[in-house]
Amino acid sequence: MKRSDDIRSSSLDISDAEMLQLATSVSELVSEYFATVSTLPVFPETSGGDASRELGTDLPVEPQSIEQLLQDCRTILKHSRHNGHPRFFGYVASPATAPGAFADLIASAVNVNVTSWRSGPAATEVERAVIRWLGSLIGYADNSHGLLTSGGSMANLTALLIAHRAKSETDVAGKGVTSAQALMTIYASDQIHMSIPKAADILGLGREQVRIVDSDKNYRLDPRRLRERIEADRQHGLRPFCVIASSGTVNTGAIDPLNEVADIAKEFDLWFHVDGAYGALGAL
């Protein structure tokens, strides 16, 4: 039978003193980073393998000190691209903030698995409140629903899954996408984010079923061309079920004529999905 001190020595728990030291050291590291990020190069002077060579790739078999772990963290920071730099304008990656960093610490301390209300009662209610707040900012009713995802790509995948299931006339969950009597098609402009055809691939619909519509001179979805494409596909036996508009494309920030596209979606009984540079919204 193991003695209590043996059990403690094999545990991942650390002493109160070690926890205080860790919290203090990490807070100092994070504060130092936020205070100096503007003085760093936006992209580090590094090449493939540099970080690995400094960190080492052998699996550690002996405990490492907090000081060594923090030094490894500094190495990682040195070889990172700094999205929070004031001169960083690439892509749509949002910068880190001090409140967000410490909020992550609190969230990680609880480590909630928000699969249902029972698994994370408070977290579920916070998520619902945030969804209502976001909905109110764009004019959605108080009874609107949604969920937070890890990013826009997962949001698009989830939204297209819901759209497909809502508009399918067969038991897709039980019989699969091949149970449909006609190929179901999605419509989007040539400026759409790459996650849309990728989602169609993952869902088994096929990338070719994302029907690309030419944009106008302002890189916006052209309603006239959209209507022509839908009508042509229907005449050839395809079954349109979803149209996607952008509320800010990644390439240019162009916003499609949402009201006109919504009218076409309503006319042809299509699911109307709005994708944006920072997330996705789905609507009937």
XYZ file of C-alpha atoms in Angstrom, residues 153 156-161 164 177 184-187 193-212 241 244:
35
model
C -14.734 28.082 -40.341
C -19.823 28.060 -41.437
C -19.615 24.279 -41.185
C -22.240 24.221 -38.429
C -24.530 26.647 -40.250
C -24.394 24.706 -43.520
C -25.090 21.453 -41.686
C -28.870 21.184 -45.276
C -26.721 12.589 -48.438
C -28.587 19.970 -53.469
C -26.722 23.163 -54.332
C -25.340 26.201 -52.500
C -24.805 29.670 -54.015
C -14.275 32.390 -47.891
C -12.492 29.097 -48.534
C -14.277 27.514 -45.566
C -17.533 27.352 -47.567
C -16.436 24.832 -50.241
C -14.438 23.067 -47.541
C -17.611 22.684 -45.455
C -19.461 21.322 -48.495
C -16.672 18.771 -48.892
C -16.792 17.709 -45.235
C -20.598 17.406 -45.282
C -20.427 15.114 -48.295
C -22.204 17.550 -50.616
C -19.139 18.099 -52.782
C -17.262 21.271 -53.644
C -18.847 21.371 -57.104
C -22.245 21.843 -55.516
C -21.106 25.258 -54.265
C -22.232 27.221 -57.312
C -19.956 30.227 -57.702
C -31.242 24.966 -50.946
C -24.596 32.649 -48.869
